[in-house]
Amino acid sequence: MPEVRDIEVPEAAAIAAQSDLADLHGEKMVLNMGPSHPATHGVLRIVLELDGEIITKATPDIGYLHRGDEKIAENMTYTQFIPYTDRLDYLAPLANNVAYALAVEKLLGIDGQLPPRCQYIRVICCELARISAHLLGLGSFAMDVGALTVFLHTFTEREKIYNLCESLTGARFTTSYTRIGGLSRDLPPGWSEQCRKFCEEVVFNFDETETLLTRNKIFVDRTQGIGLVSKEDAIDYGLSGPNLRGSGVEHDLRKAHPYLVYSQLQFEVPVGTGGDAYDRYLLRIEEMRQSVGIIHQCLKAMPGGPVNVPDMKIILPPKERVLTRMEELIHHFINVTQGVNAPAGEIYFGHENPKGELGFYINSKGGGTPYRLKIRSPSFVNLSILPKLLPGHMVSDVVAILGSFDFVMGECDR
């Protein structure tokens, strides 16, 4: 699979010396787009070789965040790494938490033992994260091509999701809500009603967004036929999520490899036909509608009961018992200092995140710390197609294409 990697670029990219320009046959120029550019959605640098306004070569240059999350994970217990998953796709931290927890639970062999209430709450968190990420993605996409009003509409609704996150987790942005084997806490009183009210209101925002964009001639002209990705190319380059489905490939991990209670829920997987920037926009609008339907089903079918597995070697015992009983105190001490005792082995778990397939590969030699942990970040893989996709487009088209791909550099530079 092609990867985005650092490539030697002409010296003209830095100093534009006359001798180097001569090597480009005197007709082409090299332009640095990013890393400090609002339309690159983070510290992405694309070295563009131009023939007038037409792109003849595009070289993505990544790695400006210097994060090292994978190596950090190998020096922490499984639970200690949970807050770092918030910082991957930091526009959908709840979904990242769930994806990582499911991967560790698969390693522990308890993925089939999660209480039903925990599973329903996790699904709600994932779908709220999907709506939140898509609202930001569509708002910034529209703003990139000149439609500022849409950005204001989508951020109004996204603020309501943040209010729900704050009530549920105690934080608006970096939630760290999921735990290995369950959740940090149950739903607060009245939260289900607040979430249901939001779901009833946000659909009107989707209608307003479509009214502003779907038949807007400027938006249509900027996106239709732009950034066309064929079904074959989407598969060959390993695209996932809306960028894959926008090219006509019906692949969604919630359907293909169901986890949690997705197999018990009714929802459709939207699929595009054209594979252009306009299709990717339409697809995300429909995905949000489907997410609202999923949340309604979960709220209606929400069972009672615990939200954590009944195993004190995995979940911290209740604090009042830790303070009054020796056995619980011992479990608490071991969990905090050594972490859960995972068996030796290796697993991979792929999760349908808003940006695509967020995967965690864990290689364990036993104990509370992974020997190796690797992250399949969908943004990193999705960007790998840019060198093939951008040539032939104009410079202004780059902005529309990047916006339609809806990536985040926080997980790309993991």
GROMACS .gro file of C-alpha atoms in nm:
model
  414
    1MET     CA    1   0.000   0.000   0.000
    2PRO     CA    2   0.144   0.341  -0.090
    3GLU     CA    3   0.243   0.553   0.205
    4VAL     CA    4   0.292   0.922   0.260
    5ARG     CA    5   0.658   0.970   0.341
    6ASP     CA    6   0.924   1.232   0.327
    7ILE     CA    7   1.059   1.265  -0.026
    8GLU     CA    8   1.354   1.464  -0.151
    9VAL     CA    9   1.215   1.778  -0.311
   10PRO     CA   10   1.396   2.028  -0.536
   11GLU     CA   11   1.597   2.293  -0.355
   12ALA     CA   12   1.367   2.543  -0.522
   13ALA     CA   13   1.108   2.450  -0.259
   14ALA     CA   14   1.319   2.635  -0.004
   15ILE     CA   15   1.515   2.908  -0.185
   16ALA     CA   16   1.388   2.909  -0.545
   17ALA     CA   17   1.738   2.950  -0.685
   18GLN     CA   18   1.763   3.038  -1.053
   19SER     CA   19   1.975   2.732  -1.129
   20ASP     CA   20   1.710   2.503  -0.983
   21LEU     CA   21   1.435   2.674  -1.176
   22ALA     CA   22   1.634   2.603  -1.489
   23ASP     CA   23   1.624   2.235  -1.399
   24LEU     CA   24   1.247   2.265  -1.410
   25HIS     CA   25   1.276   2.362  -1.778
   26GLY     CA   26   1.213   2.727  -1.701
   27GLU     CA   27   0.836   2.685  -1.716
   28LYS     CA   28   0.734   2.529  -1.385
   29MET     CA   29   0.755   2.663  -1.033
   30VAL     CA   30   0.749   2.498  -0.692
   31LEU     CA   31   0.500   2.624  -0.434
   32ASN     CA   32   0.484   2.527  -0.068
   33MET     CA   33   0.123   2.493   0.051
   34GLY     CA   34   0.143   2.473   0.427
   35PRO     CA   35   0.239   2.376   0.689
   36SER     CA   36   0.097   2.705   0.816
   37HIS     CA   37  -0.205   2.733   0.591
   38PRO     CA   38  -0.568   2.735   0.710
   39ALA     CA   39  -0.688   2.512   0.424
   40THR     CA   40  -0.446   2.229   0.507
   41HIS     CA   41  -0.638   2.168   0.833
   42GLY     CA   42  -0.327   2.140   1.044
   43VAL     CA   43   0.046   2.122   0.989
   44LEU     CA   44   0.032   1.949   0.652
   45ARG     CA   45   0.281   2.070   0.390
   46ILE     CA   46   0.224   1.991   0.026
   47VAL     CA   47   0.503   2.072  -0.218
   48LEU     CA   48   0.325   2.160  -0.541
   49GLU     CA   49   0.498   2.172  -0.878
   50LEU     CA   50   0.298   2.406  -1.101
   51ASP     CA   51   0.270   2.474  -1.469
   52GLY     CA   52   0.089   2.803  -1.447
   53GLU     CA   53  -0.215   2.726  -1.230
   54ILE     CA   54  -0.214   2.354  -1.313
   55ILE     CA   55  -0.054   2.109  -1.070
   56THR     CA   56   0.193   1.873  -1.232
   57LYS     CA   57   0.327   1.710  -0.915
   58ALA     CA   58   0.224   1.703  -0.548
   59THR     CA   59   0.438   1.576  -0.260
   60PRO     CA   60   0.280   1.565   0.088
   61ASP     CA   61   0.527   1.631   0.368
   62ILE     CA   62   0.412   1.525   0.715
   63GLY     CA   63   0.559   1.479   1.061
   64TYR     CA   64   0.556   1.835   1.193
   65LEU     CA   65   0.377   1.743   1.519
   66HIS     CA   66   0.645   1.498   1.645
   67ARG     CA   67   0.395   1.315   1.867
   68GLY     CA   68   0.533   0.965   1.924
   69ASP     CA   69   0.208   0.828   2.069
   70GLU     CA   70   0.293   0.469   1.977
   71LYS     CA   71   0.621   0.475   2.168
   72ILE     CA   72   0.455   0.651   2.462
   73ALA     CA   73   0.201   0.367   2.481
   74GLU     CA   74   0.481   0.115   2.518
   75ASN     CA   75   0.597   0.289   2.835
   76MET     CA   76   0.257   0.314   3.003
   77THR     CA   77  -0.004   0.078   3.138
   78TYR     CA   78  -0.304   0.013   2.916
   79THR     CA   79  -0.525   0.240   3.126
   80GLN     CA   80  -0.271   0.523   3.144
   81PHE     CA   81  -0.272   0.550   2.763
   82ILE     CA   82  -0.646   0.623   2.740
   83PRO     CA   83  -0.607   1.005   2.764
   84TYR     CA   84  -0.357   0.996   2.477
   85THR     CA   85  -0.622   0.848   2.248
   86ASP     CA   86  -0.821   1.171   2.295
   87ARG     CA   87  -0.541   1.349   2.113
   88LEU     CA   88  -0.548   1.127   1.802
   89ASP     CA   89  -0.856   1.243   1.615
   90TYR     CA   90  -0.915   1.518   1.868
   91LEU     CA   91  -1.241   1.605   1.692
   92ALA     CA   92  -1.388   1.268   1.799
   93PRO     CA   93  -1.221   1.179   2.131
   94LEU     CA   94  -1.510   0.963   2.255
   95ALA     CA   95  -1.482   0.737   1.950
   96ASN     CA   96  -1.104   0.706   1.996
   97ASN     CA   97  -1.155   0.602   2.360
   98VAL     CA   98  -1.399   0.329   2.260
   99ALA     CA   99  -1.177   0.200   1.977
  100TYR     CA  100  -0.874   0.165   2.204
  101ALA     CA  101  -1.071   0.007   2.488
  102LEU     CA  102  -1.222  -0.250   2.250
  103ALA     CA  103  -0.874  -0.339   2.124
  104VAL     CA  104  -0.739  -0.400   2.476
  105GLU     CA  105  -1.055  -0.592   2.571
  106LYS     CA  106  -1.003  -0.815   2.267
  107LEU     CA  107  -0.650  -0.885   2.392
  108LEU     CA  108  -0.786  -0.965   2.739
  109GLY     CA  109  -1.058  -1.188   2.593
  110ILE     CA  110  -1.343  -0.998   2.761
  111ASP     CA  111  -1.486  -0.826   2.452
  112GLY     CA  112  -1.790  -1.055   2.468
  113GLN     CA  113  -1.848  -0.996   2.839
  114LEU     CA  114  -1.925  -0.624   2.840
  115PRO     CA  115  -2.254  -0.539   3.015
  116PRO     CA  116  -2.534  -0.446   2.770
  117ARG     CA  117  -2.578  -0.100   2.920
  118CYS     CA  118  -2.209  -0.026   2.868
  119GLN     CA  119  -2.233  -0.130   2.503
  120TYR     CA  120  -2.534   0.092   2.433
  121ILE     CA  121  -2.370   0.393   2.599
  122ARG     CA  122  -2.051   0.335   2.400
  123VAL     CA  123  -2.249   0.327   2.074
  124ILE     CA  124  -2.418   0.657   2.165
  125CYS     CA  125  -2.076   0.809   2.237
  126CYS     CA  126  -1.939   0.690   1.902
  127GLU     CA  127  -2.234   0.828   1.705
  128LEU     CA  128  -2.227   1.162   1.886
  129ALA     CA  129  -1.857   1.179   1.802
  130ARG     CA  130  -1.938   1.101   1.436
  131ILE     CA  131  -2.194   1.381   1.419
  132SER     CA  132  -1.958   1.624   1.592
  133ALA     CA  133  -1.665   1.542   1.363
  134HIS     CA  134  -1.878   1.561   1.047
  135LEU     CA  135  -2.030   1.893   1.156
  136LEU     CA  136  -1.683   2.041   1.193
  137GLY     CA  137  -1.561   1.877   0.873
  138LEU     CA  138  -1.852   2.007   0.665
  139GLY     CA  139  -1.840   2.351   0.826
  140SER     CA  140  -1.471   2.399   0.757
  141PHE     CA  141  -1.506   2.243   0.410
  142ALA     CA  142  -1.778   2.492   0.323
  143MET     CA  143  -1.580   2.780   0.468
  144ASP     CA  144  -1.274   2.678   0.264
  145VAL     CA  145  -1.472   2.721  -0.057
  146GLY     CA  146  -1.637   3.045   0.055
  147ALA     CA  147  -1.959   2.953   0.241
  148LEU     CA  148  -1.903   3.103   0.587
  149THR     CA  149  -2.267   3.079   0.698
  150VAL     CA  150  -2.260   2.699   0.699
  151PHE     CA  151  -1.966   2.702   0.939
  152LEU     CA  152  -2.167   2.910   1.187
  153HIS     CA  153  -2.465   2.675   1.160
  154THR     CA  154  -2.266   2.357   1.213
  155PHE     CA  155  -2.066   2.496   1.505
  156THR     CA  156  -2.387   2.597   1.681
  157GLU     CA  157  -2.496   2.233   1.686
  158ARG     CA  158  -2.150   2.108   1.770
  159GLU     CA  159  -2.150   2.326   2.081
  160LYS     CA  160  -2.460   2.137   2.199
  161ILE     CA  161  -2.271   1.809   2.163
  162TYR     CA  162  -1.989   1.954   2.372
  163ASN     CA  163  -2.244   2.040   2.641
  164LEU     CA  164  -2.357   1.677   2.639
  165CYS     CA  165  -1.994   1.561   2.658
  166GLU     CA  166  -1.926   1.792   2.951
  167SER     CA  167  -2.229   1.661   3.138
  168LEU     CA  168  -2.135   1.299   3.066
  169THR     CA  169  -1.758   1.299   3.109
  170GLY     CA  170  -1.672   1.619   3.294
  171ALA     CA  171  -1.471   1.751   2.997
  172ARG     CA  172  -1.567   1.908   2.668
  173PHE     CA  173  -1.270   1.820   2.450
  174THR     CA  174  -1.042   1.556   2.601
  175THR     CA  175  -1.300   1.320   2.745
  176SER     CA  176  -1.107   1.008   2.862
  177TYR     CA  177  -1.447   0.854   2.939
  178THR     CA  178  -1.402   0.488   2.845
  179ARG     CA  179  -1.223   0.240   3.068
  180ILE     CA  180  -1.083  -0.105   2.996
  181GLY     CA  181  -1.383  -0.322   3.075
  182GLY     CA  182  -1.642  -0.046   3.090
  183LEU     CA  183  -1.688   0.326   3.152
  184SER     CA  184  -1.564   0.574   3.408
  185ARG     CA  185  -1.923   0.648   3.519
  186ASP     CA  186  -2.286   0.588   3.428
  187LEU     CA  187  -2.514   0.837   3.256
  188PRO     CA  188  -2.599   1.134   3.482
  189PRO     CA  189  -2.966   1.199   3.567
  190GLY     CA  190  -3.159   1.359   3.281
  191TRP     CA  191  -2.882   1.305   3.027
  192SER     CA  192  -3.085   1.073   2.805
  193GLU     CA  193  -3.360   1.333   2.772
  194GLN     CA  194  -3.106   1.603   2.683
  195CYS     CA  195  -2.951   1.377   2.420
  196ARG     CA  196  -3.290   1.287   2.275
  197LYS     CA  197  -3.381   1.656   2.251
  198PHE     CA  198  -3.057   1.732   2.070
  199CYS     CA  199  -3.120   1.454   1.819
  200GLU     CA  200  -3.466   1.593   1.747
  201GLU     CA  201  -3.324   1.942   1.688
  202VAL     CA  202  -3.005   1.871   1.493
  203VAL     CA  203  -3.187   1.723   1.193
  204PHE     CA  204  -3.318   2.072   1.114
  205ASN     CA  205  -2.957   2.187   1.095
  206PHE     CA  206  -2.886   1.917   0.836
  207ASP     CA  207  -3.178   2.049   0.629
  208GLU     CA  208  -3.046   2.406   0.658
  209THR     CA  209  -2.699   2.296   0.552
  210GLU     CA  210  -2.837   2.120   0.248
  211THR     CA  211  -3.046   2.424   0.161
  212LEU     CA  212  -2.734   2.640   0.172
  213LEU     CA  213  -2.501   2.404  -0.018
  214THR     CA  214  -2.655   2.116  -0.212
  215ARG     CA  215  -2.785   2.328  -0.500
  216ASN     CA  216  -2.560   2.628  -0.447
  217LYS     CA  217  -2.405   2.687  -0.788
  218ILE     CA  218  -2.074   2.814  -0.653
  219PHE     CA  219  -2.038   2.517  -0.418
  220VAL     CA  220  -2.145   2.269  -0.686
  221ASP     CA  221  -1.902   2.414  -0.940
  222ARG     CA  222  -1.619   2.400  -0.688
  223THR     CA  223  -1.683   2.035  -0.594
  224GLN     CA  224  -1.852   1.837  -0.873
  225GLY     CA  225  -1.596   1.651  -1.083
  226ILE     CA  226  -1.316   1.769  -0.850
  227GLY     CA  227  -1.098   1.519  -0.665
  228LEU     CA  228  -1.244   1.222  -0.847
  229VAL     CA  229  -1.134   0.894  -0.686
  230SER     CA  230  -1.228   0.576  -0.871
  231LYS     CA  231  -1.345   0.266  -0.688
  232GLU     CA  232  -1.027   0.084  -0.789
  233ASP     CA  233  -0.798   0.363  -0.667
  234ALA     CA  234  -0.986   0.394  -0.339
  235ILE     CA  235  -0.930   0.025  -0.271
  236ASP     CA  236  -0.569   0.020  -0.394
  237TYR     CA  237  -0.469   0.313  -0.172
  238GLY     CA  238  -0.642   0.171   0.135
  239LEU     CA  239  -0.892   0.453   0.179
  240SER     CA  240  -1.156   0.399   0.444
  241GLY     CA  241  -1.460   0.566   0.591
  242PRO     CA  242  -1.656   0.826   0.392
  243ASN     CA  243  -1.370   0.869   0.144
  244LEU     CA  244  -1.394   0.501   0.049
  245ARG     CA  245  -1.773   0.486   0.046
  246GLY     CA  246  -1.788   0.807  -0.156
  247SER     CA  247  -1.623   0.615  -0.440
  248GLY     CA  248  -1.897   0.352  -0.442
  249VAL     CA  249  -1.742   0.090  -0.212
  250GLU     CA  250  -1.997  -0.029   0.043
  251HIS     CA  251  -1.768  -0.108   0.335
  252ASP     CA  252  -1.848  -0.009   0.691
  253LEU     CA  253  -1.690  -0.195   0.983
  254ARG     CA  254  -2.011  -0.155   1.184
  255LYS     CA  255  -2.175  -0.382   0.924
  256ALA     CA  256  -1.882  -0.585   0.792
  257HIS     CA  257  -1.738  -0.675   1.135
  258PRO     CA  258  -2.003  -0.573   1.391
  259TYR     CA  259  -1.894  -0.487   1.743
  260LEU     CA  260  -2.080  -0.367   2.053
  261VAL     CA  261  -2.454  -0.380   1.968
  262TYR     CA  262  -2.436  -0.254   1.609
  263SER     CA  263  -2.563  -0.590   1.481
  264GLN     CA  264  -2.888  -0.528   1.672
  265LEU     CA  265  -2.946  -0.179   1.527
  266GLN     CA  266  -3.113  -0.076   1.204
  267PHE     CA  267  -2.918   0.171   0.989
  268GLU     CA  268  -2.813   0.216   0.629
  269VAL     CA  269  -2.460   0.263   0.494
  270PRO     CA  270  -2.464   0.558   0.249
  271VAL     CA  271  -2.261   0.497  -0.066
  272GLY     CA  272  -2.161   0.753  -0.332
  273THR     CA  273  -2.153   0.707  -0.705
  274GLY     CA  274  -1.924   0.974  -0.846
  275GLY     CA  275  -1.631   0.964  -0.604
  276ASP     CA  276  -1.578   1.340  -0.623
  277ALA     CA  277  -1.571   1.609  -0.353
  278TYR     CA  278  -1.945   1.669  -0.395
  279ASP     CA  279  -2.026   1.302  -0.332
  280ARG     CA  280  -1.816   1.300  -0.017
  281TYR     CA  281  -2.013   1.602   0.108
  282LEU     CA  282  -2.352   1.438   0.040
  283LEU     CA  283  -2.238   1.116   0.201
  284ARG     CA  284  -2.140   1.281   0.530
  285ILE     CA  285  -2.475   1.459   0.550
  286GLU     CA  286  -2.654   1.124   0.518
  287GLU     CA  287  -2.416   0.957   0.765
  288MET     CA  288  -2.515   1.211   1.028
  289ARG     CA  289  -2.883   1.136   0.968
  290GLN     CA  290  -2.813   0.766   1.014
  291SER     CA  291  -2.621   0.840   1.336
  292VAL     CA  292  -2.921   1.028   1.475
  293GLY     CA  293  -3.136   0.722   1.404
  294ILE     CA  294  -2.886   0.495   1.580
  295ILE     CA  295  -2.883   0.717   1.890
  296HIS     CA  296  -3.265   0.719   1.902
  297GLN     CA  297  -3.266   0.338   1.891
  298CYS     CA  298  -3.006   0.313   2.168
  299LEU     CA  299  -3.190   0.557   2.395
  300LYS     CA  300  -3.513   0.366   2.344
  301ALA     CA  301  -3.361   0.022   2.405
  302MET     CA  302  -3.121   0.128   2.682
  303PRO     CA  303  -3.118  -0.147   2.948
  304GLY     CA  304  -3.042  -0.105   3.314
  305GLY     CA  305  -2.764  -0.271   3.506
  306PRO     CA  306  -2.391  -0.212   3.557
  307VAL     CA  307  -2.159  -0.041   3.312
  308ASN     CA  308  -1.842  -0.230   3.405
  309VAL     CA  309  -1.735  -0.593   3.401
  310PRO     CA  310  -1.746  -0.748   3.752
  311ASP     CA  311  -1.373  -0.816   3.767
  312MET     CA  312  -1.168  -0.614   4.014
  313LYS     CA  313  -0.848  -0.723   3.838
  314ILE     CA  314  -0.958  -0.511   3.539
  315ILE     CA  315  -1.186  -0.239   3.679
  316LEU     CA  316  -1.097  -0.036   3.987
  317PRO     CA  317  -1.312  -0.140   4.285
  318PRO     CA  318  -1.558   0.115   4.432
  319LYS     CA  319  -1.373   0.372   4.640
  320GLU     CA  320  -1.577   0.313   4.954
  321ARG     CA  321  -1.480  -0.056   4.949
  322VAL     CA  322  -1.115   0.030   4.883
  323LEU     CA  323  -1.116   0.237   5.201
  324THR     CA  324  -1.278  -0.033   5.414
  325ARG     CA  325  -1.167  -0.375   5.279
  326MET     CA  326  -0.822  -0.525   5.234
  327GLU     CA  327  -0.897  -0.731   4.918
  328GLU     CA  328  -1.031  -0.430   4.728
  329LEU     CA  329  -0.736  -0.222   4.846
  330ILE     CA  330  -0.493  -0.479   4.706
  331HIS     CA  331  -0.672  -0.489   4.369
  332HIS     CA  332  -0.677  -0.111   4.356
  333PHE     CA  333  -0.304  -0.091   4.433
  334ILE     CA  334  -0.208  -0.349   4.168
  335ASN     CA  335  -0.433  -0.193   3.902
  336VAL     CA  336  -0.290   0.153   3.958
  337THR     CA  337   0.076   0.058   3.986
  338GLN     CA  338   0.105  -0.237   3.745
  339GLY     CA  339  -0.206  -0.220   3.526
  340VAL     CA  340  -0.426  -0.506   3.407
  341ASN     CA  341  -0.236  -0.832   3.361
  342ALA     CA  342  -0.281  -0.892   2.987
  343PRO     CA  343  -0.190  -1.230   2.839
  344ALA     CA  344   0.088  -1.270   2.585
  345GLY     CA  345  -0.024  -1.251   2.223
  346GLU     CA  346  -0.108  -1.007   1.947
  347ILE     CA  347  -0.437  -0.866   1.821
  348TYR     CA  348  -0.569  -0.607   1.578
  349PHE     CA  349  -0.899  -0.426   1.614
  350GLY     CA  350  -1.044  -0.192   1.352
  351HIS     CA  351  -1.306   0.065   1.450
  352GLU     CA  352  -1.530   0.269   1.219
  353ASN     CA  353  -1.425   0.619   1.323
  354PRO     CA  354  -1.560   0.937   1.158
  355LYS     CA  355  -1.242   0.967   0.948
  356GLY     CA  356  -1.232   0.598   0.855
  357GLU     CA  357  -1.084   0.281   1.003
  358LEU     CA  358  -0.897   0.356   1.325
  359GLY     CA  359  -0.704   0.040   1.404
  360PHE     CA  360  -0.494  -0.067   1.701
  361TYR     CA  361  -0.238  -0.345   1.676
  362ILE     CA  362  -0.117  -0.465   2.015
  363ASN     CA  363   0.171  -0.707   2.069
  364SER     CA  364   0.184  -0.823   2.429
  365LYS     CA  365   0.443  -1.025   2.612
  366GLY     CA  366   0.224  -1.031   2.922
  367GLY     CA  367   0.187  -0.782   3.204
  368GLY     CA  368   0.030  -0.441   3.221
  369THR     CA  369   0.223  -0.268   2.941
  370PRO     CA  370   0.213  -0.344   2.567
  371TYR     CA  371   0.539  -0.462   2.413
  372ARG     CA  372   0.442  -0.293   2.086
  373LEU     CA  373   0.143  -0.080   1.994
  374LYS     CA  374   0.080   0.048   1.643
  375ILE     CA  375  -0.202   0.275   1.529
  376ARG     CA  376  -0.364   0.263   1.187
  377SER     CA  377  -0.473   0.624   1.154
  378PRO     CA  378  -0.727   0.675   0.872
  379SER     CA  379  -0.610   1.029   0.798
  380PHE     CA  380  -0.254   0.910   0.733
  381VAL     CA  381  -0.369   0.643   0.489
  382ASN     CA  382  -0.626   0.867   0.319
  383LEU     CA  383  -0.360   1.131   0.247
  384SER     CA  384  -0.147   0.875   0.064
  385ILE     CA  385  -0.354   0.922  -0.252
  386LEU     CA  386  -0.277   1.295  -0.285
  387PRO     CA  387   0.030   1.252  -0.514
  388LYS     CA  388  -0.191   1.066  -0.760
  389LEU     CA  389  -0.506   1.273  -0.709
  390LEU     CA  390  -0.386   1.636  -0.719
  391PRO     CA  391  -0.193   1.651  -1.051
  392GLY     CA  392  -0.413   1.791  -1.325
  393HIS     CA  393  -0.615   2.009  -1.087
  394MET     CA  394  -0.574   2.381  -1.031
  395VAL     CA  395  -0.434   2.530  -0.712
  396SER     CA  396  -0.779   2.644  -0.601
  397ASP     CA  397  -0.904   2.286  -0.634
  398VAL     CA  398  -0.656   2.168  -0.370
  399VAL     CA  399  -0.854   2.355  -0.105
  400ALA     CA  400  -1.179   2.182  -0.205
  401ILE     CA  401  -1.017   1.838  -0.226
  402LEU     CA  402  -0.849   1.864   0.114
  403GLY     CA  403  -1.174   1.986   0.270
  404SER     CA  404  -1.367   1.694   0.121
  405PHE     CA  405  -1.117   1.442   0.260
  406ASP     CA  406  -1.175   1.572   0.615
  407PHE     CA  407  -0.849   1.462   0.775
  408VAL     CA  408  -0.688   1.565   1.102
  409MET     CA  409  -0.313   1.585   1.148
  410GLY     CA  410  -0.329   1.489   1.515
  411GLU     CA  411  -0.369   1.122   1.424
  412CYS     CA  412  -0.171   1.145   1.100
  413ASP     CA  413   0.144   1.242   1.294
  414ARG     CA  414   0.074   0.988   1.565
   0.00000   0.00000   0.00000
